[in-house]
mmCIF file with all atom_site columns, C-alpha atoms in Angstrom:
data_model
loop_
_atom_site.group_PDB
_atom_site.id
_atom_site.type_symbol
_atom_site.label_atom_id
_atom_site.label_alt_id
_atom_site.label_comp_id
_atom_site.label_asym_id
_atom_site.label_entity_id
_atom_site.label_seq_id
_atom_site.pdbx_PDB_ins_code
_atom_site.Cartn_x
_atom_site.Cartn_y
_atom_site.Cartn_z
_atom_site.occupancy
_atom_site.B_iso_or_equiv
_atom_site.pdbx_formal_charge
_atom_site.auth_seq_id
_atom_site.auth_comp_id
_atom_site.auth_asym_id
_atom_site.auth_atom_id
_atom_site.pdbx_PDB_model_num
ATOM 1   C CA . UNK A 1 1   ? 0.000  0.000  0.000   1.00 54.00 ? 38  UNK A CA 1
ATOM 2   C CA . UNK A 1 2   ? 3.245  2.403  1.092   1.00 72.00 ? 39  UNK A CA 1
ATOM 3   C CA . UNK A 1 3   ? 4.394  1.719  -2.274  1.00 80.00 ? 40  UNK A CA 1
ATOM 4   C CA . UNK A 1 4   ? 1.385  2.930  -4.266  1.00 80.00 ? 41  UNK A CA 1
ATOM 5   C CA . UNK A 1 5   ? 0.723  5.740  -2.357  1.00 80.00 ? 42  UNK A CA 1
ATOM 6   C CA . UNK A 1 6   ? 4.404  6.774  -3.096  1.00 81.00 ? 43  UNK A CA 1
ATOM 7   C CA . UNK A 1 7   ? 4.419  6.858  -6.460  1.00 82.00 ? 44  UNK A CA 1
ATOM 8   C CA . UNK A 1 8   ? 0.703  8.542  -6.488  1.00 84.00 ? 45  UNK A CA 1
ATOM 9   C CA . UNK A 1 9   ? 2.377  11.545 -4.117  1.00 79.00 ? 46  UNK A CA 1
ATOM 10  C CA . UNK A 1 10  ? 5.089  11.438 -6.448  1.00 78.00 ? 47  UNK A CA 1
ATOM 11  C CA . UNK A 1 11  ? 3.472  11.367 -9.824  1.00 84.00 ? 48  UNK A CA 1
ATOM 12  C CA . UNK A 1 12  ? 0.842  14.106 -8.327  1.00 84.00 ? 49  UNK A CA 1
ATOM 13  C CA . UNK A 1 13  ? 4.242  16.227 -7.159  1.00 81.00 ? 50  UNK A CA 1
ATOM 14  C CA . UNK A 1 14  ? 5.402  15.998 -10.492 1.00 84.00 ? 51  UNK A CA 1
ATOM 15  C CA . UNK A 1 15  ? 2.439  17.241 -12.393 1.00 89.00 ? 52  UNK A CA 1
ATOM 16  C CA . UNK A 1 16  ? 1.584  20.157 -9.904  1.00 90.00 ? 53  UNK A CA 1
ATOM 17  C CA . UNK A 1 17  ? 5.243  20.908 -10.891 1.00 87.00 ? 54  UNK A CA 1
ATOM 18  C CA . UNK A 1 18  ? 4.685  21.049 -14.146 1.00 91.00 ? 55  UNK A CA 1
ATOM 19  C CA . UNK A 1 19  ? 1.917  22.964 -14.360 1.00 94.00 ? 56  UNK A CA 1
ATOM 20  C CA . UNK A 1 20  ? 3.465  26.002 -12.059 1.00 95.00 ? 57  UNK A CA 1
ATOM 21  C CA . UNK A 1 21  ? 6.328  25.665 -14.834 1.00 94.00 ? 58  UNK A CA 1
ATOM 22  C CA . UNK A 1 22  ? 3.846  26.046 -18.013 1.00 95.00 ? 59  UNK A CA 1
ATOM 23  C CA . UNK A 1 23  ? 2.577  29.106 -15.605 1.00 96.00 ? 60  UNK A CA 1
ATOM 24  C CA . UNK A 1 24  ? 6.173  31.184 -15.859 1.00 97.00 ? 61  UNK A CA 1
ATOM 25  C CA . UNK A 1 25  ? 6.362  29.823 -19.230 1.00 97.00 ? 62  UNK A CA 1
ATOM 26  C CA . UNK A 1 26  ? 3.378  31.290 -19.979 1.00 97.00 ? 63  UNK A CA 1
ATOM 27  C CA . UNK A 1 27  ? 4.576  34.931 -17.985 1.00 97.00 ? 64  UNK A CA 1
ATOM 28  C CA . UNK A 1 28  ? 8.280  34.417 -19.521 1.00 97.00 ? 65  UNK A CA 1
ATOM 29  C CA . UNK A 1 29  ? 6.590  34.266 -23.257 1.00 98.00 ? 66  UNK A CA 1
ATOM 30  C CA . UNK A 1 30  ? 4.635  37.658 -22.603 1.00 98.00 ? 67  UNK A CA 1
ATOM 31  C CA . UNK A 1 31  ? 7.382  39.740 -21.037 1.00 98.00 ? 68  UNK A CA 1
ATOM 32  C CA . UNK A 1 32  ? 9.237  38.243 -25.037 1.00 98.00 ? 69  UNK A CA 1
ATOM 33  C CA . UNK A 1 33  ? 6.374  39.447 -26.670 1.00 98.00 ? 70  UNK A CA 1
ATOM 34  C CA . UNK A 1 34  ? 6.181  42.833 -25.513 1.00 98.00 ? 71  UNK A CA 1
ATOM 35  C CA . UNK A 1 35  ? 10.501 42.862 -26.063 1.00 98.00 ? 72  UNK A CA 1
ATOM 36  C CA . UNK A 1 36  ? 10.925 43.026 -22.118 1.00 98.00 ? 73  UNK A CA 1
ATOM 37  C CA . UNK A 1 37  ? 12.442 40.479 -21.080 1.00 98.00 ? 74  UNK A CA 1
ATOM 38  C CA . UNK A 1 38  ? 14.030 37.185 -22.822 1.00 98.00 ? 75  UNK A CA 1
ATOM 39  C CA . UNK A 1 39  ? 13.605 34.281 -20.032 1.00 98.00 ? 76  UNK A CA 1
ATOM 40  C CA . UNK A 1 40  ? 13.970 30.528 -20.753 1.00 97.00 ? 77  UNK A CA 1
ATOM 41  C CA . UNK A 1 41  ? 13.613 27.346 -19.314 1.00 95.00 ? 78  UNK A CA 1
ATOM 42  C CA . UNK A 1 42  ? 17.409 26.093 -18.011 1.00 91.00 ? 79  UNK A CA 1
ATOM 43  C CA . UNK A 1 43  ? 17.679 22.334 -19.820 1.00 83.00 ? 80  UNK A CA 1
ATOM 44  C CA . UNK A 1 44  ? 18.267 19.651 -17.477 1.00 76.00 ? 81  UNK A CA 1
ATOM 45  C CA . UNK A 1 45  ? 21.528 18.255 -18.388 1.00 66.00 ? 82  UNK A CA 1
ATOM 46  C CA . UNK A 1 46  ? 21.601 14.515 -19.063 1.00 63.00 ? 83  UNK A CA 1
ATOM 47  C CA . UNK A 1 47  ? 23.097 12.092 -21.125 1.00 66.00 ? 84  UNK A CA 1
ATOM 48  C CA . UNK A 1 48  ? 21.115 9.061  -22.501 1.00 68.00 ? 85  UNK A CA 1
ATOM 49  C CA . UNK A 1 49  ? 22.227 5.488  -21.305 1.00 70.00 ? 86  UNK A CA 1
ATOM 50  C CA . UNK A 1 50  ? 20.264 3.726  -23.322 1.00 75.00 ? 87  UNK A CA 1
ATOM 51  C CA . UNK A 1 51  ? 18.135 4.448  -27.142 1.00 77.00 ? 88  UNK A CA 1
ATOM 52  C CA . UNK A 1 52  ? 14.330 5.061  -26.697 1.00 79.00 ? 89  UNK A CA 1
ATOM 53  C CA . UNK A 1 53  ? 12.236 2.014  -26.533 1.00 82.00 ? 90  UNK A CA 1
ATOM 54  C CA . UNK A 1 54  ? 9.093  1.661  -28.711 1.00 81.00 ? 91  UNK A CA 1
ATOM 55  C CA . UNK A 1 55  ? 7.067  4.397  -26.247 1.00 79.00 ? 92  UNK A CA 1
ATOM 56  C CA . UNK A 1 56  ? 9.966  6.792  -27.531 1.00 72.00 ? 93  UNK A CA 1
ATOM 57  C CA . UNK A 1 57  ? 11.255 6.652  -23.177 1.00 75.00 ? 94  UNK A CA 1
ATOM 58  C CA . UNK A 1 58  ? 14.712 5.967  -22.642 1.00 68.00 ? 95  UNK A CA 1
ATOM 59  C CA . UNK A 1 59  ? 16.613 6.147  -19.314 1.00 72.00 ? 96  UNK A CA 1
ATOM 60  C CA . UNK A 1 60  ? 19.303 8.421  -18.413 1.00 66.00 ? 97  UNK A CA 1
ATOM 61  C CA . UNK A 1 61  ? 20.954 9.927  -16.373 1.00 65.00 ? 98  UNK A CA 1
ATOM 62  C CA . UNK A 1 62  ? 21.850 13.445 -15.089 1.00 58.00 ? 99  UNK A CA 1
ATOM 63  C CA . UNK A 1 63  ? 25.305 14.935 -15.359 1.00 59.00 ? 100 UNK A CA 1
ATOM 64  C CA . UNK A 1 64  ? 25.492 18.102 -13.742 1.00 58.00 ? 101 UNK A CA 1
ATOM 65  C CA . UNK A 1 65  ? 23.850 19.275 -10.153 1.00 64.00 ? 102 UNK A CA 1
ATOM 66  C CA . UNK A 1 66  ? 20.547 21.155 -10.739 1.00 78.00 ? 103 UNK A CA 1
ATOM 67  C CA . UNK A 1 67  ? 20.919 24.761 -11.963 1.00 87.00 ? 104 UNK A CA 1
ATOM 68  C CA . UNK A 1 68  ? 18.386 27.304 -11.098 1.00 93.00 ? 105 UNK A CA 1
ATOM 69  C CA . UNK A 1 69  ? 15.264 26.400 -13.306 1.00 94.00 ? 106 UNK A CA 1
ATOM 70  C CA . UNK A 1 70  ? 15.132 29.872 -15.459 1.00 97.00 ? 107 UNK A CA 1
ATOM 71  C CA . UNK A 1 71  ? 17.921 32.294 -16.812 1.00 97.00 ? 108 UNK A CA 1
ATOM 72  C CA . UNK A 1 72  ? 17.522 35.421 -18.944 1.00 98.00 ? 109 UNK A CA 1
ATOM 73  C CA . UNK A 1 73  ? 18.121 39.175 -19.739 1.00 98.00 ? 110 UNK A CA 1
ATOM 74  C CA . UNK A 1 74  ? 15.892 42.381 -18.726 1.00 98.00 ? 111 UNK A CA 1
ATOM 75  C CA . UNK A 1 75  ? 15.432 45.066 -20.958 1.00 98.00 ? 112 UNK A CA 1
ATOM 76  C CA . UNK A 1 76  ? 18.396 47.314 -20.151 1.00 97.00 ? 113 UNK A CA 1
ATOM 77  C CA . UNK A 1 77  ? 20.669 44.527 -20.167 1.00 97.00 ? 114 UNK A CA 1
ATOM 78  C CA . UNK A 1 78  ? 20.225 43.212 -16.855 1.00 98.00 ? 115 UNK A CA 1
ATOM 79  C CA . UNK A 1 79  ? 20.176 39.393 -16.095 1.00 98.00 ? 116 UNK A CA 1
ATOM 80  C CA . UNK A 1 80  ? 17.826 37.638 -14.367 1.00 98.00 ? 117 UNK A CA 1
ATOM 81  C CA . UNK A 1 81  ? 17.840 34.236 -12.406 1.00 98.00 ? 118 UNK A CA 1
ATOM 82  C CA . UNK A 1 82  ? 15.048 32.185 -11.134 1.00 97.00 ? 119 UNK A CA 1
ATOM 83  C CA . UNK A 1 83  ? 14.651 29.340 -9.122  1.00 96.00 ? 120 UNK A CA 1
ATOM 84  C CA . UNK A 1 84  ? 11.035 27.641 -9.117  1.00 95.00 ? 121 UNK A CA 1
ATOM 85  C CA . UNK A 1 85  ? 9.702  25.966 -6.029  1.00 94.00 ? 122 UNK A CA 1
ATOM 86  C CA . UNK A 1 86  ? 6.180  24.027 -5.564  1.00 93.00 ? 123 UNK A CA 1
ATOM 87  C CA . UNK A 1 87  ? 4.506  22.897 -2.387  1.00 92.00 ? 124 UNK A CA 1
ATOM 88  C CA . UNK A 1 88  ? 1.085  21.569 -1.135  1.00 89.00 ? 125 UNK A CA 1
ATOM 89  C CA . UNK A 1 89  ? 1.843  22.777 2.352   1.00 88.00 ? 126 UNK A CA 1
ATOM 90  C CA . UNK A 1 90  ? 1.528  25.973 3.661   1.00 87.00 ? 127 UNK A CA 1
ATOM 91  C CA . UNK A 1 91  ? 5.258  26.256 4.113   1.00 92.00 ? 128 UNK A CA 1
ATOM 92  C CA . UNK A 1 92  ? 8.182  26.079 2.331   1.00 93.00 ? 129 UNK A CA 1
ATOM 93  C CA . UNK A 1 93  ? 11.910 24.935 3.362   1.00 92.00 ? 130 UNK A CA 1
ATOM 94  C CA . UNK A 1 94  ? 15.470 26.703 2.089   1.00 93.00 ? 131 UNK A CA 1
ATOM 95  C CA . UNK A 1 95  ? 16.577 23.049 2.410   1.00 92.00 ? 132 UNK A CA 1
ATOM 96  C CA . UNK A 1 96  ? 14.416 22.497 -1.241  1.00 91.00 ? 133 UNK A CA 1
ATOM 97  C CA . UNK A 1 97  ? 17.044 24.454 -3.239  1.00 94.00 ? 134 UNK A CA 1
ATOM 98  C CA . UNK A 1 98  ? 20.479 22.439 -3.334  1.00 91.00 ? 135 UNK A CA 1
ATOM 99  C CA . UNK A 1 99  ? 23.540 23.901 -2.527  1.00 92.00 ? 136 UNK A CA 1
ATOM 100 C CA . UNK A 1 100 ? 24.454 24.312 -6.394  1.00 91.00 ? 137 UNK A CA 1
ATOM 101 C CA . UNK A 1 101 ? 21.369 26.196 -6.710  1.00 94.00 ? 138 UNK A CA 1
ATOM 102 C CA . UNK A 1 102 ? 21.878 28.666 -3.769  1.00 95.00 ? 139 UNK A CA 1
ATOM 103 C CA . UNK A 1 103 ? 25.801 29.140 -5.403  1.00 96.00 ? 140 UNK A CA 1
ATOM 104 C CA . UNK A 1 104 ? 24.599 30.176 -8.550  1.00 95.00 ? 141 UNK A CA 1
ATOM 105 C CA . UNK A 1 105 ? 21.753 32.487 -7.258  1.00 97.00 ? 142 UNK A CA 1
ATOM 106 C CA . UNK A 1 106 ? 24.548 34.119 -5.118  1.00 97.00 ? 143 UNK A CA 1
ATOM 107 C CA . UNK A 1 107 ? 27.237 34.354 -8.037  1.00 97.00 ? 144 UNK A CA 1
ATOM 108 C CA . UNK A 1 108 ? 24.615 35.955 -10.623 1.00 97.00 ? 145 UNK A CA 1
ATOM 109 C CA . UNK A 1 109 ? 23.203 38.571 -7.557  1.00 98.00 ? 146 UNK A CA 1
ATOM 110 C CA . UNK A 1 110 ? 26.699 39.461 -6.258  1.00 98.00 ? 147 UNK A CA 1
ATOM 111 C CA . UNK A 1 111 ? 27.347 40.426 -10.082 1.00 98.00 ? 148 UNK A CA 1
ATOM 112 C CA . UNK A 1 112 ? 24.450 42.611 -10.712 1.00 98.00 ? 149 UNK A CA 1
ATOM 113 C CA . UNK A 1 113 ? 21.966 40.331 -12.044 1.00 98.00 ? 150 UNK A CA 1
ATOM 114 C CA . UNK A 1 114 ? 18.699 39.614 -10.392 1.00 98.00 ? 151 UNK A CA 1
ATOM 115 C CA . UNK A 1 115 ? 17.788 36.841 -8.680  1.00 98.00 ? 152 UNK A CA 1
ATOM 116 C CA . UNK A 1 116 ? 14.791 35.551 -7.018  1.00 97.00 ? 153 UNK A CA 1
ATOM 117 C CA . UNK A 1 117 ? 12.673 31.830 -5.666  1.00 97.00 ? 154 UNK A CA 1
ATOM 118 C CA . UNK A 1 118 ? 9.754  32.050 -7.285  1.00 97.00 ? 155 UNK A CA 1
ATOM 119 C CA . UNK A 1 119 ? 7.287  30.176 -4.853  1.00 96.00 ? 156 UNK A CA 1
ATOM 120 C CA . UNK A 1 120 ? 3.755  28.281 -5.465  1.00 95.00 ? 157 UNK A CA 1
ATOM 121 C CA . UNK A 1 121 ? 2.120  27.452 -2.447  1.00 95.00 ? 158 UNK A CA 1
ATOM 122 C CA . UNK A 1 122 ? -0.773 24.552 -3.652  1.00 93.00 ? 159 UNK A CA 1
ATOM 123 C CA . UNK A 1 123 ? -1.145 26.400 -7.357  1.00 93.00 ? 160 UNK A CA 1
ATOM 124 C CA . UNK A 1 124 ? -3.007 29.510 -5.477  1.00 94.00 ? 161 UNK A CA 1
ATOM 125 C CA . UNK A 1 125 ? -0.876 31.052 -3.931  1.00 95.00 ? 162 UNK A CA 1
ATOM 126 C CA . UNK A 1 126 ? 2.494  32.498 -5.916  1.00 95.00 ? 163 UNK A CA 1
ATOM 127 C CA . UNK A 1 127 ? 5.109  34.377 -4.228  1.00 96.00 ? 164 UNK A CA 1
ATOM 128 C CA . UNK A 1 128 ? 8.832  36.042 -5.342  1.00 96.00 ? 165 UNK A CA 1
ATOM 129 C CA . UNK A 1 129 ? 11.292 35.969 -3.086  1.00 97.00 ? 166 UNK A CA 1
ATOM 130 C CA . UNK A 1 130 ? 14.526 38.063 -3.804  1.00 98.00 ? 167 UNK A CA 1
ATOM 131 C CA . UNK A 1 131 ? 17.426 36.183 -2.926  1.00 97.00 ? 168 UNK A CA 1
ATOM 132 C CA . UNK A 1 132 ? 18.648 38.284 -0.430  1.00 97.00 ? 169 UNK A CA 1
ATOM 133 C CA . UNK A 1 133 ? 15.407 37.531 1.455   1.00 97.00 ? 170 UNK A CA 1
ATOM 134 C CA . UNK A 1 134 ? 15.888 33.270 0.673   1.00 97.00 ? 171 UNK A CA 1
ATOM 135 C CA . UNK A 1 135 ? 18.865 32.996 1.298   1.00 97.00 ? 172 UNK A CA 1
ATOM 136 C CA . UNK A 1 136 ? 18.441 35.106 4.629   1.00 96.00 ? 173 UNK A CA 1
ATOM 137 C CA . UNK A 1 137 ? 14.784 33.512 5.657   1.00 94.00 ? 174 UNK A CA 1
ATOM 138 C CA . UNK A 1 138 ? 16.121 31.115 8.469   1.00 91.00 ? 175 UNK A CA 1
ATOM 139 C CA . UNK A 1 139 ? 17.008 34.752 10.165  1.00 92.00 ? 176 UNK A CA 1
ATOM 140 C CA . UNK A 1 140 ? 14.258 37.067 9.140   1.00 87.00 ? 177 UNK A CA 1
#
């Protein structure tokens, strides 16, 4: 029964995921319409280990730590950083972004570019954070 539940709370985690994504996909694509901002999706980098089966899935694996989930420019010139973050519960941990994540938020703000957590709380509620403030919240 543990095991079923599991992989429900995981597939469920996974789609609520998604969705928030195809949210700032949807905000990212009108900021580039109205030539204000250009702000993409960071690829997940991976390398196949095997060729695609007759579903077109394949395994593989990933070969970098996780990079903040969104990287662009400003108009003006300045950059812009974004980590994405999704919970059910009404609270949210720093622990959820890994160390490689809070290193490259820091790097790209202590150079002059922006960078924030943006924050769903159950696909109502949307929040975000600067990173001064995330990186701080343990504190504040």
């Amino acid at each position: 029964m543990s095991d079923v539940s599991n992989q429900w709370r995981g597939m469920r985690a996974r789609s609520m995921g998604q969705t928030f994504e195809a949210i700032i996909d949807a905000g990212c694509a009108w900021y580039r319409e109205r030539g204000l901002a250009y702000i993409e999706k960071t690829p997940e980098p991976m390398r196949p280990l095997r060729a695609p089966n007759s579903k077109g899935q394949f395994l593989a694996c990933y070969t970098k730590a996780a990079q903040p989930d969104y990287k662009g420019t400003i108009l003006g010139g300045r950059s812009i950083v974004i980590e994405a973050k999704h919970t059910d519960s009404g609270r949210i941990d720093q622990s959820r972004t890994s160390s490689e994540q809070m290193e490259a938020l820091a790097t790209h703000y202590g150079l002059g570019g922006l960078a924030f957590v943006l924050v769903s709380f159950g696909l109502t509620e949307y929040f975000m954070v600067p990173w001064l403030t995330w990186r701080d919240m343990k504190e504040l």
